[in-house]
Amino acid sequence: MFTFARANPVAFLALLSLAASSSSLTTALAVMPESSSSPPASASASRATLPSSSSSSSRYLRDVPEGPPDPILGINESYKSCADPRKVNVCVGAYRDARGRPWVLPAVRDAERRLLDDPATNKEYAPIAGDPTFVDLALKFAYGADADVSVIAGMQALSGTGACRVGGHFLSRFVPRPAGRAKVPIYVPDPTWGNHVAIFEECGMDVRRYRYYDAGTNRLNYAGIVEDLTNAPDGSVILLHACAHNPTGCDPTFEQWDAISELIASKGHVAFFDSAYQGFASGDAEADAFALRHFVSRGHNVVLAQSFAKNFGLYGERTGTISVVCSNPEERSAVLSQLKLIARPMYSSPPVHGSNIVRTVLTDKGLTGEYYNNCREMAARIRAMRERLVDVLLEVGSSHDWSHVTEQIGMFAYTGMSSEMCDVLTSEYSIFLTRDGRISLAGLNDDNIEYVARAIHAVTDGKSITS
Amino acid sequence: MTILRPATQALLRRTANRGVLTAAASTVRSRARSVVVSTTSTLTPSRRGFADAAAATTVGNTSPWAHFKMAPPDPIIGLNEAYNSDDFPDKVNVGVGAYRCDQGMPFVLPVVMEAEKAIIAEEMDHEYSGIAGCPDFVNLALKFVYGDDCAALQEGRIAGVQTLSGTGGLRVFGETLATFGHKHIYVPDPTWGNHIPIFKNAGLEVRKYRYYDNDSCSLDFSNLIDDMRAMPEGSCILLHACAHNPTGMDPTVDQWKEISNVAMEKNLLPFFDSAYQGFASGDARKDAAAVRMFVEDGHNIAVVQSFSKNFGLYGQRIGALSVVAADPEEAKRVLSQLKVHIRPSYSNPPRHGARIVTKILSDPEKTNDFVHQCMGMAKRIDGMRYELRQALEDLGSGRSWDHVTSQIGMFAYSGLTKDQVVALREKHHIYCTLDGRISMAGVTSNNVEYIARAIHDVTGGK
């Protein structure tokens, strides 16, 4: 179990949370009254205020156990309550500027001001599928300016999480189950973003993993990917990170993507892309969209979860899309109608502030140009921190091969540190990271990078960062 | 030598034209150039572009969605779409419950506009709020419904989270109930249409209790009580806090008391849906009376609040869900379980609207402005109720239209039949839901006569 935990810390954490919540379910079920078998304890003619805990309607509340803290957001909470002046937050994947502060993209600020000045702006409900202009622009941002949106069923969603949730329900309802299977299988990379597992389980899918990262070499486990996708039953759903894989930062090469595309097609699998870092990975939004667009050009009916949390810095406004590439406009209509049926009983219609901002930016050439510059700026600072981190590690005498960190792409450095090392980093150095050894590079700056590098050196010196 | 597909080459060319490539991207490009692409393929060579996607082969030659049927349009929102595509110049939208001013235009409360200007001027960031949302917002939202002087609130035993307006709160609590062993929930008959799919999708069986007597156009109170007495102990019962949607019929204070007593006898879990606080009577305190009574009486209620109508924040999706627990420790545990359902649904709620509400409710002067502006909306609607009823009576209608003025809130539950509603739509281009629910917010001094004449026409004046 510890080997598993060490090699798959994020998966282990996710399983831990699930185990905790399912044991709570068992306890709760054991005491929940289903029929009135005995007289209620509080039955009386008295109308005085009764002690609330005597009411059996609240008995279910008494037995509600503490839910597990979220692996990522829980660590964020710990950072906030830490009093150590040296503390460093490299946990949540949110961009920070060189002074460690949140950064609102100038293009976004400009868009917000324009929205205020626009007399036509009101707060009306968006349609269930969201602002159609925004959806159109978002789809073209992902699929390409010349994309044929008349065959893409696209709906505004609550950032990446909301898109994955709607996409998962959609696939769970409509993808045929492989023979003998009760649930639609979805294969997620091992490791993946922790919340993926919980989301797809809530959708009633059978969440499986395909090997992705070789902790022995700190590189992509390409052979593992190929073998596992080959062994998956035909017609499985395969979750792919469009670029800047979270947490490893390891992406397939062009030719590897091409081969994966062929393999997925040959097995009749459904390609489900999660795109949370377009523009952020290389700094170039077009280049970052390669894998998705390649799959579409090869004829895959991809499903795409798109987030504007990172690339537009709109984190808390919950802005994204879910889309499905169809074969013709009629199919698109039918699919869209089904997506709406999932959204309406979940949240009715999406929040408009973030989509108003994205729409304002992408409909204005000047703002769009400004946006691409802002995005490049963020990616460049992160890359500088990536390179500097490795430089300082070597300067302070680390003898490890840190080339994997240099080669990784995106917001995170997947260091290879064990969960024990991470715990020491947190408890002794007040450096808050996820226990899988993932560091959010945006949390580094000139003021803390040497401190962090020295701390990493201290906990890894003489120990292995591979397994 | 590299063999890259044309689409890839085109992509690389476009990438190059975009300007200075970052180091990572050029590394990727040079890697691509140096390796030969495998030519074994089970697909036909691709042709570029989306037009080809339809023709390109996948295994089996059909897309996974080929067998799909069109899902039915939403009964309420689908109406909006039908209205929007109607060319008739005098068309009327009295479908969706969204407030319109007397010119028939959407209305942003002035205090909301000011709050928003202040927020933008302060250059706030867009960081993630916690899973439970903005704590300031949640505290103010709870005070708004439970009252500043609520003992349970002061004792810290109410667990609260920000939610995606009413829908989101209902769904989160429904899922939480299902996780903790509830198999069913009782909703009034009739109720807001979306309640049913929300709870079904949450994993609950939806059962109904009698609520409205169509013949007398009034509350079916004795049957309501009988149905409550027949509910299995511990069942969750959904109650509309005020301005019942769609009927506009609310219990009187005495009737609420009796409902509270029976709920206590049967140990029911009262779950309030509060979408119109401040909007129903114009008085936010009065509109929360039922909720506050139940807390006083000792029930462990749950409440979903929406700020869509009263603050006019519809598209911002702002609401709150709260649960009254036995003590602060229990409240903490309940809160953690609500969060367990939020994280895999949307992670954390949208900030902007919550900031607006916080700006307003944390400032006594702005709160005062809000109270007045909200009351203004409620008063206009009330005025339209009287005008509509008057107009119908002036036309010599043979039936009583008393219910139009005695009903509360945004809607008039007209009593029109399905056929009459269809005739209203097809003949008169007036759009309301098939149950005869008319959104009074869509009635203006310009269209009230037209509407009255149309109703008079489709009912044959009887």
Coordinates of N, CA, C and O in Angstrom, one line a residue, chain A residues 36-96:
Chain A
S36 N -42.0 4.5 10.0 CA -42.2 4.8 11.5 C -42.5 3.5 12.2 O -43.7 3.1 12.3
S37 N -41.5 2.9 12.7 CA -41.7 1.7 13.5 C -41.9 1.9 14.9 O -42.5 1.1 15.6
S38 N -41.4 3.0 15.4 CA -41.7 3.3 16.8 C -42.1 4.7 17.0 O -41.9 5.5 16.1
P39 N -42.9 5.0 18.1 CA -43.4 6.3 18.2 C -42.3 7.4 18.3 O -41.2 7.1 18.9
P40 N -42.4 8.5 17.7 CA -41.4 9.5 17.7 C -41.1 10.0 19.2 O -42.1 10.1 19.9
A41 N -39.9 10.2 19.5 CA -39.5 10.5 20.9 C -40.2 11.8 21.3 O -40.5 12.0 22.5
S42 N -40.4 12.7 20.4 CA -40.9 14.0 20.7 C -42.4 14.2 20.6 O -42.9 15.3 20.7
A43 N -43.1 13.1 20.3 CA -44.6 13.3 20.1 C -45.2 13.8 21.3 O -45.1 13.2 22.4
S44 N -45.9 14.9 21.2 CA -46.5 15.4 22.4 C -47.5 16.6 21.9 O -47.3 17.1 20.9
A45 N -48.4 16.9 22.8 CA -49.3 18.0 22.5 C -48.7 19.3 22.8 O -49.2 20.4 22.4
S46 N -47.6 19.3 23.5 CA -46.9 20.5 23.9 C -46.4 21.3 22.7 O -45.9 20.7 21.7
R47 N -46.6 22.6 22.7 CA -46.1 23.4 21.6 C -44.9 24.2 22.1 O -44.5 25.1 21.4
A48 N -44.3 23.9 23.2 CA -43.1 24.5 23.6 C -42.0 24.2 22.7 O -42.0 23.2 22.0
T49 N -41.0 25.0 22.7 CA -39.8 24.7 21.8 C -39.1 23.4 22.3 O -38.8 23.3 23.5
L50 N -39.0 22.4 21.4 CA -38.4 21.2 21.8 C -36.9 21.2 21.5 O -36.5 21.8 20.6
P51 N -36.2 20.5 22.4 CA -34.7 20.4 22.0 C -34.6 19.8 20.7 O -35.1 18.7 20.4
S52 N -33.8 20.4 19.8 CA -33.8 20.0 18.4 C -33.2 18.6 18.3 O -33.5 17.9 17.4
S53 N -32.3 18.2 19.2 CA -31.6 16.9 19.0 C -32.6 15.7 19.3 O -32.3 14.6 18.9
S54 N -33.8 16.0 19.8 CA -34.7 14.9 20.1 C -35.5 14.6 18.8 O -36.1 13.5 18.7
S55 N -35.5 15.5 17.9 CA -36.3 15.2 16.7 C -35.5 14.2 15.8 O -34.4 14.4 15.5
S56 N -36.2 13.2 15.4 CA -35.5 12.2 14.6 C -35.3 12.6 13.2 O -34.6 12.0 12.4
S57 N -36.0 13.7 12.8 CA -35.7 14.2 11.4 C -34.3 14.7 11.4 O -33.7 14.7 10.4
S58 N -33.8 15.1 12.6 CA -32.4 15.5 12.6 C -31.4 14.4 13.0 O -30.2 14.6 13.1
R59 N -32.0 13.2 13.3 CA -31.1 12.1 13.7 C -30.1 11.8 12.6 O -28.9 11.5 12.9
Y60 N -30.5 12.0 11.4 CA -29.5 11.8 10.3 C -28.3 12.8 10.4 O -27.2 12.5 10.1
L61 N -28.6 14.0 11.0 CA -27.6 15.0 11.2 C -26.6 14.5 12.2 O -25.4 14.7 12.1
R62 N -27.1 13.9 13.3 CA -26.2 13.5 14.4 C -25.2 12.5 13.9 O -24.0 12.6 14.4
D63 N -25.5 11.7 13.0 CA -24.6 10.7 12.5 C -23.8 11.1 11.3 O -23.1 10.3 10.7
V64 N -23.9 12.4 11.0 CA -23.1 12.8 9.8 C -21.6 13.0 10.3 O -21.4 13.8 11.2
P65 N -20.7 12.3 9.7 CA -19.3 12.4 10.2 C -18.7 13.6 9.5 O -19.2 14.1 8.5
E66 N -17.5 14.0 9.9 CA -16.7 15.0 9.3 C -16.3 14.5 7.9 O -15.7 13.4 7.8
G67 N -16.6 15.2 6.9 CA -16.1 14.8 5.5 C -14.6 15.1 5.4 O -14.1 15.9 6.1
P68 N -14.0 14.3 4.5 CA -12.5 14.5 4.3 C -12.2 15.9 3.7 O -13.0 16.4 2.9
P69 N -11.1 16.5 4.2 CA -10.8 17.8 3.5 C -10.3 17.5 2.1 O -9.8 16.5 1.8
D70 N -10.6 18.5 1.2 CA -10.1 18.3 -0.1 C -8.6 18.3 -0.1 O -8.0 19.2 0.5
P71 N -8.0 17.4 -0.9 CA -6.5 17.3 -0.9 C -5.8 18.6 -1.2 O -4.8 18.9 -0.6
I72 N -6.4 19.3 -2.2 CA -5.7 20.4 -2.7 C -6.1 21.7 -1.9 O -5.3 22.4 -1.3
L73 N -7.4 21.9 -1.9 CA -8.0 23.1 -1.2 C -7.8 23.0 0.3 O -7.6 24.0 1.0
G74 N -7.7 21.8 0.8 CA -7.5 21.6 2.3 C -6.1 22.1 2.6 O -5.8 22.7 3.7
I75 N -5.1 21.9 1.7 CA -3.7 22.3 2.0 C -3.6 23.8 1.9 O -2.9 24.5 2.7
N76 N -4.4 24.4 1.0 CA -4.5 25.8 0.9 C -5.0 26.5 2.2 O -4.5 27.5 2.6
E77 N -6.0 25.8 2.8 CA -6.5 26.3 4.0 C -5.4 26.3 5.1 O -5.3 27.2 5.9
S78 N -4.6 25.2 5.1 CA -3.5 25.1 6.1 C -2.5 26.2 5.9 O -2.0 26.8 6.8
Y79 N -2.2 26.5 4.6 CA -1.3 27.6 4.3 C -1.8 28.9 4.9 O -1.1 29.7 5.6
K80 N -3.1 29.2 4.7 CA -3.7 30.4 5.2 C -3.5 30.6 6.7 O -3.3 31.6 7.2
S81 N -3.7 29.4 7.4 CA -3.7 29.6 8.8 C -2.3 29.4 9.4 O -2.1 29.4 10.6
C82 N -1.3 29.2 8.6 CA 0.1 29.1 9.1 C 0.7 30.4 9.4 O 0.6 31.4 8.7
A83 N 1.4 30.5 10.6 CA 1.9 31.8 11.0 C 3.3 32.0 10.7 O 3.9 33.1 10.9
D84 N 4.0 31.0 10.2 CA 5.4 31.1 9.9 C 5.7 32.1 8.8 O 5.1 32.1 7.7
P85 N 6.5 33.1 9.1 CA 6.8 34.2 8.1 C 7.5 33.7 6.9 O 7.4 34.4 5.8
R86 N 8.1 32.5 7.0 CA 8.8 32.0 5.8 C 7.9 31.3 4.8 O 8.3 30.9 3.7
K87 N 6.6 31.2 5.2 CA 5.7 30.2 4.5 C 5.6 30.6 3.0 O 5.7 31.7 2.6
V88 N 5.5 29.5 2.2 CA 5.4 29.6 0.8 C 4.3 28.7 0.3 O 4.2 27.6 0.7
N89 N 3.4 29.3 -0.6 CA 2.3 28.5 -1.1 C 2.6 28.1 -2.5 O 2.6 28.9 -3.4
V90 N 2.9 26.8 -2.7 CA 3.1 26.3 -4.1 C 2.2 25.2 -4.3 O 2.5 24.2 -4.9
C91 N 1.0 25.4 -3.8 CA 0.0 24.3 -3.8 C -1.1 24.4 -4.9 O -1.1 23.6 -5.8
V92 N -1.9 25.5 -4.8 CA -2.9 25.6 -5.8 C -2.4 26.2 -7.1 O -1.6 27.1 -7.1
G93 N -2.9 25.6 -8.2 CA -2.5 26.1 -9.5 C -3.1 27.4 -9.9 O -4.0 27.5 -10.7
A94 N -2.8 28.5 -9.2 CA -3.3 29.8 -9.5 C -2.1 30.7 -9.7 O -1.1 30.6 -9.0
Y95 N -2.1 31.5 -10.8 CA -0.9 32.3 -11.1 C -0.7 33.4 -10.1 O -1.6 34.0 -9.6
R96 N 0.6 33.6 -9.8 CA 1.0 34.7 -9.0 C 2.0 35.6 -9.7 O 2.8 35.0 -10.5

